[in-house]
Amino acid sequence: GPGSTVPGGELIGTVLARRYEILEFIGEGGMCCVYRAYDRIKQSYVAVKLIAPELMRQKGVQERFVAEAKLACSLSHPNIIRVHDVGADDEGHFITMELLHGQTLRARIDEQKRARRPYPLEQGMAIAHDLLAGLAFAHQQLVHRDIKPENIWVCDDGSVKLMDFGVAQPLSAERRSRTLQSIGSAYYVAPEQLRGLELDHRADQYSLAVVLYELFAGR
């Protein structure tokens, strides 16, 4: 319950916007914590991505968070996580998303490394196919900018979904200077992105190629 010592546990039992009951801490990354929650109106379970109020007061964070929500809500594709809504209350701004079952591609890759065996070729090719389909759809509107194994979800049924459009930018957006910290993980970032140049879909293709190399080569 409230005050729990588990990570993110202080919000367990809280009801956001008088609608979403926080049930379980799932994980964290960047500026956000993710929880499993119960939607009292739709009577179904969702994932809630929450940013703390103190972070929201930092320059540009609120605008970036709302921009992510708007972009993500516009993307409806089987290989992209479905974002339902964006909201705010005393606990902070939040995004509600479909609740996925499975694990990140990072977890899958780590399992294969521990087992000291290569990733099964057919499974890897199926993952590549799903990711390319999701990216092709997203690229009609935006560049993801942060393709990496941590942002790829492998569902229990074997399907794959792209997640976390937090640093995505519309293809028509004006060029902005960004620090390395704000443009994704350096291992996967395209050279033109590191140099602060204007990006198109090829930057995501580069990152995906690095991910697939790691998937099959194990490094």
Short mmCIF file of C-alpha atoms in Angstrom, two decimals:
data_model
loop_
_atom_site.label_atom_id
_atom_site.label_comp_id
_atom_site.label_asym_id
_atom_site.label_seq_id
_atom_site.Cartn_x
_atom_site.Cartn_y
_atom_site.Cartn_z
CA GLY A 1 0.00 0.00 0.00
CA PRO A 2 0.99 3.68 0.22
CA GLY A 3 4.43 4.10 1.79
CA SER A 4 5.66 0.71 0.59
CA THR A 5 9.43 0.27 0.44
CA VAL A 6 9.43 -1.32 -3.04
CA PRO A 7 10.59 0.98 -5.88
CA GLY A 8 7.74 3.29 -6.81
CA GLY A 9 5.67 1.71 -4.05
CA GLU A 10 4.61 5.00 -2.50
CA LEU A 11 1.94 5.36 -5.19
CA ILE A 12 0.46 1.87 -4.84
CA GLY A 13 -3.21 2.31 -3.96
CA THR A 14 -3.37 5.86 -5.30
CA VAL A 15 -6.17 6.71 -7.75
CA LEU A 16 -5.08 9.07 -10.54
CA ALA A 17 -7.68 11.51 -11.87
CA ARG A 18 -10.32 9.64 -9.82
CA ARG A 19 -10.12 6.89 -12.43
CA TYR A 20 -6.86 4.88 -12.56
CA GLU A 21 -6.07 2.82 -9.46
CA ILE A 22 -2.31 2.17 -9.21
CA LEU A 23 -1.79 -1.52 -8.46
CA GLU A 24 1.83 -2.42 -9.15
CA PHE A 25 5.17 -0.83 -10.04
CA ILE A 26 6.42 -2.21 -13.37
CA GLY A 27 9.61 -0.31 -14.07
CA GLU A 28 11.29 3.02 -14.69
CA GLY A 29 13.38 4.72 -17.32
CA GLY A 30 14.44 8.26 -18.11
CA MET A 31 12.05 10.64 -16.38
CA CYS A 32 9.16 8.23 -15.90
CA CYS A 33 7.85 5.40 -13.75
CA VAL A 34 5.46 2.83 -15.22
CA TYR A 35 2.69 1.11 -13.25
CA ARG A 36 -0.02 -1.46 -13.78
CA ALA A 37 -3.35 0.18 -13.04
CA TYR A 38 -7.08 -0.52 -13.09
CA ASP A 39 -9.30 1.77 -15.19
CA ARG A 40 -12.45 2.12 -13.09
CA ILE A 41 -14.49 3.51 -15.98
CA LYS A 42 -13.60 0.95 -18.66
CA GLN A 43 -13.16 -1.76 -16.01
CA SER A 44 -9.93 -2.98 -17.54
CA TYR A 45 -6.20 -2.97 -16.78
CA VAL A 46 -3.80 -0.48 -18.34
CA ALA A 47 -0.20 0.67 -18.04
CA VAL A 48 0.34 4.17 -16.65
CA LYS A 49 3.50 6.15 -17.41
CA LEU A 50 3.92 8.88 -14.80
CA ILE A 51 6.30 11.84 -14.47
CA ALA A 52 6.77 13.31 -10.99
CA PRO A 53 5.69 16.96 -10.46
CA GLU A 54 9.23 18.08 -9.56
CA LEU A 55 10.49 16.89 -12.95
CA MET A 56 7.57 18.54 -14.73
CA ARG A 57 8.73 21.90 -13.36
CA GLN A 58 12.02 21.60 -15.24
CA LYS A 59 12.22 23.66 -18.42
CA GLY A 60 10.73 21.93 -21.43
CA VAL A 61 9.81 18.65 -19.72
CA GLN A 62 6.05 19.21 -19.67
CA GLU A 63 6.02 20.26 -23.32
CA ARG A 64 8.07 17.20 -24.31
CA PHE A 65 5.80 14.87 -22.33
CA VAL A 66 2.60 16.26 -23.84
CA ALA A 67 4.17 16.21 -27.32
CA GLU A 68 5.05 12.53 -26.84
CA ALA A 69 1.48 11.77 -25.83
CA LYS A 70 0.02 13.57 -28.85
CA LEU A 71 2.38 11.81 -31.25
CA ALA A 72 1.87 8.40 -29.69
CA CYS A 73 -1.93 8.70 -29.56
CA SER A 74 -1.95 9.26 -33.31
CA LEU A 75 -0.16 5.98 -34.04
CA SER A 76 -2.43 2.97 -34.39
CA HIS A 77 -0.54 -0.10 -35.63
CA PRO A 78 -0.19 -3.70 -34.38
CA ASN A 79 3.59 -3.23 -33.93
CA ILE A 80 3.41 0.03 -31.97
CA ILE A 81 2.25 0.18 -28.35
CA ARG A 82 -1.25 1.63 -28.19
CA VAL A 83 -1.44 4.87 -26.20
CA HIS A 84 -4.90 5.71 -24.91
CA ASP A 85 -4.78 9.12 -23.27
CA VAL A 86 -2.78 11.80 -21.44
CA GLY A 87 -3.81 13.36 -18.14
CA ALA A 88 -2.64 15.16 -15.02
CA ASP A 89 -3.47 15.38 -11.34
CA ASP A 90 -1.66 16.13 -8.07
CA GLU A 91 0.71 13.17 -8.55
CA GLY A 92 1.91 14.50 -11.91
CA HIS A 93 1.31 14.15 -15.64
CA PHE A 94 0.63 10.66 -16.96
CA ILE A 95 0.02 8.65 -20.12
CA THR A 96 -2.21 5.56 -20.19
CA MET A 97 -1.24 2.72 -22.54
CA GLU A 98 -2.19 -0.84 -23.33
CA LEU A 99 -0.83 -3.27 -20.75
CA LEU A 100 1.59 -5.67 -22.44
CA HIS A 101 2.66 -9.12 -21.28
CA GLY A 102 6.12 -10.37 -22.11
CA GLN A 103 9.55 -8.73 -21.82
CA THR A 104 11.82 -6.24 -23.51
CA LEU A 105 14.11 -7.31 -26.32
CA ARG A 106 16.98 -6.37 -23.98
CA ALA A 107 15.81 -9.05 -21.54
CA ARG A 108 15.55 -11.57 -24.39
CA ILE A 109 19.08 -10.76 -25.62
CA ASP A 110 20.47 -11.03 -22.08
CA GLU A 111 18.84 -14.46 -21.67
CA GLN A 112 20.51 -15.68 -24.86
CA LYS A 113 23.89 -14.33 -23.67
CA ARG A 114 23.58 -16.13 -20.34
CA ALA A 115 22.66 -19.33 -22.15
CA ARG A 116 25.64 -18.80 -24.50
CA ARG A 117 23.63 -19.57 -27.58
CA PRO A 118 22.73 -17.42 -30.60
CA TYR A 119 19.27 -15.96 -30.99
CA PRO A 120 17.12 -18.33 -33.11
CA LEU A 121 17.28 -17.09 -36.71
CA GLU A 122 13.57 -17.52 -37.51
CA GLN A 123 12.53 -15.72 -34.31
CA GLY A 124 14.97 -12.91 -35.00
CA MET A 125 13.73 -12.50 -38.57
CA ALA A 126 10.14 -12.37 -37.32
CA ILE A 127 11.14 -9.63 -34.84
CA ALA A 128 12.85 -7.70 -37.65
CA HIS A 129 9.75 -8.00 -39.84
CA ASP A 130 7.45 -6.65 -37.11
CA LEU A 131 9.79 -3.77 -36.24
CA LEU A 132 10.15 -2.74 -39.89
CA ALA A 133 6.35 -2.79 -40.29
CA GLY A 134 5.89 -0.58 -37.22
CA LEU A 135 8.62 1.82 -38.28
CA ALA A 136 7.30 2.09 -41.84
CA PHE A 137 3.95 3.18 -40.41
CA ALA A 138 5.47 5.60 -37.86
CA HIS A 139 7.69 7.17 -40.51
CA GLN A 140 4.63 8.55 -42.27
CA GLN A 141 4.52 11.07 -39.40
CA LEU A 142 7.72 11.05 -37.35
CA VAL A 143 11.22 9.78 -36.62
CA HIS A 144 11.43 7.71 -33.42
CA ARG A 145 15.06 8.75 -32.63
CA ASP A 146 15.59 6.20 -29.83
CA ILE A 147 15.43 2.68 -31.28
CA LYS A 148 17.19 0.30 -28.86
CA PRO A 149 16.43 -3.09 -27.26
CA GLU A 150 15.00 -1.43 -24.13
CA ASN A 151 12.32 0.26 -26.26
CA ILE A 152 11.22 -2.91 -28.05
CA TRP A 153 8.70 -5.22 -26.40
CA VAL A 154 8.36 -8.91 -27.24
CA CYS A 155 4.87 -10.07 -26.27
CA ASP A 156 4.05 -13.54 -24.93
CA ASP A 157 2.41 -14.39 -28.26
CA GLY A 158 5.63 -13.57 -30.13
CA SER A 159 4.47 -10.27 -31.61
CA VAL A 160 6.70 -7.22 -31.22
CA LYS A 161 5.83 -3.62 -30.37
CA LEU A 162 7.83 -0.40 -30.52
CA MET A 163 7.61 1.70 -27.36
CA ASP A 164 8.66 5.07 -25.96
CA PHE A 165 8.33 7.86 -28.47
CA GLY A 166 9.65 10.28 -25.81
CA VAL A 167 12.33 11.80 -28.06
CA ALA A 168 10.44 11.39 -31.32
CA GLN A 169 10.08 14.42 -33.54
CA PRO A 170 7.62 15.10 -36.37
CA LEU A 171 9.27 14.87 -39.78
CA SER A 172 8.29 18.49 -40.43
CA ALA A 173 9.77 19.81 -37.15
CA GLU A 174 12.42 22.49 -37.24
CA ARG A 175 15.95 21.35 -36.51
CA ARG A 176 16.90 21.64 -32.85
CA SER A 177 20.27 21.30 -31.16
CA ARG A 178 20.22 18.45 -28.65
CA THR A 179 22.67 17.01 -26.21
CA LEU A 180 23.66 13.37 -26.45
CA GLN A 181 21.72 12.71 -23.25
CA SER A 182 18.46 13.74 -24.91
CA ILE A 183 18.82 11.88 -28.21
CA GLY A 184 18.96 8.28 -27.10
CA SER A 185 21.59 5.68 -26.30
CA ALA A 186 24.89 6.40 -28.02
CA TYR A 187 25.52 2.78 -29.07
CA TYR A 188 22.49 2.83 -31.38
CA VAL A 189 22.51 6.44 -32.55
CA ALA A 190 23.17 7.25 -36.23
CA PRO A 191 26.22 9.44 -36.96
CA GLU A 192 24.10 12.30 -38.33
CA GLN A 193 22.10 12.27 -35.08
CA LEU A 194 25.27 12.52 -32.99
CA ARG A 195 26.34 15.48 -35.12
CA GLY A 196 23.05 17.29 -34.50
CA LEU A 197 21.98 17.25 -38.14
CA GLU A 198 18.38 17.18 -39.35
CA LEU A 199 17.07 13.62 -39.36
CA ASP A 200 14.79 11.51 -41.49
CA HIS A 201 13.69 7.85 -41.38
CA ARG A 202 17.22 6.63 -42.20
CA ALA A 203 18.40 7.43 -38.66
CA ASP A 204 15.91 4.89 -37.28
CA GLN A 205 16.94 2.35 -39.92
CA TYR A 206 20.56 2.68 -38.78
CA SER A 207 19.58 2.16 -35.13
CA LEU A 208 17.44 -0.85 -35.99
CA ALA A 209 20.34 -2.37 -37.94
CA VAL A 210 22.56 -2.05 -34.86
CA VAL A 211 19.86 -3.70 -32.74
CA LEU A 212 19.55 -6.61 -35.18
CA TYR A 213 23.33 -7.00 -35.36
CA GLU A 214 23.42 -7.26 -31.56
CA LEU A 215 20.50 -9.70 -31.64
CA PHE A 216 22.27 -12.13 -33.98
CA ALA A 217 25.94 -11.50 -33.06
CA GLY A 218 25.40 -11.27 -29.30
CA ARG A 219 27.44 -8.09 -29.00
#
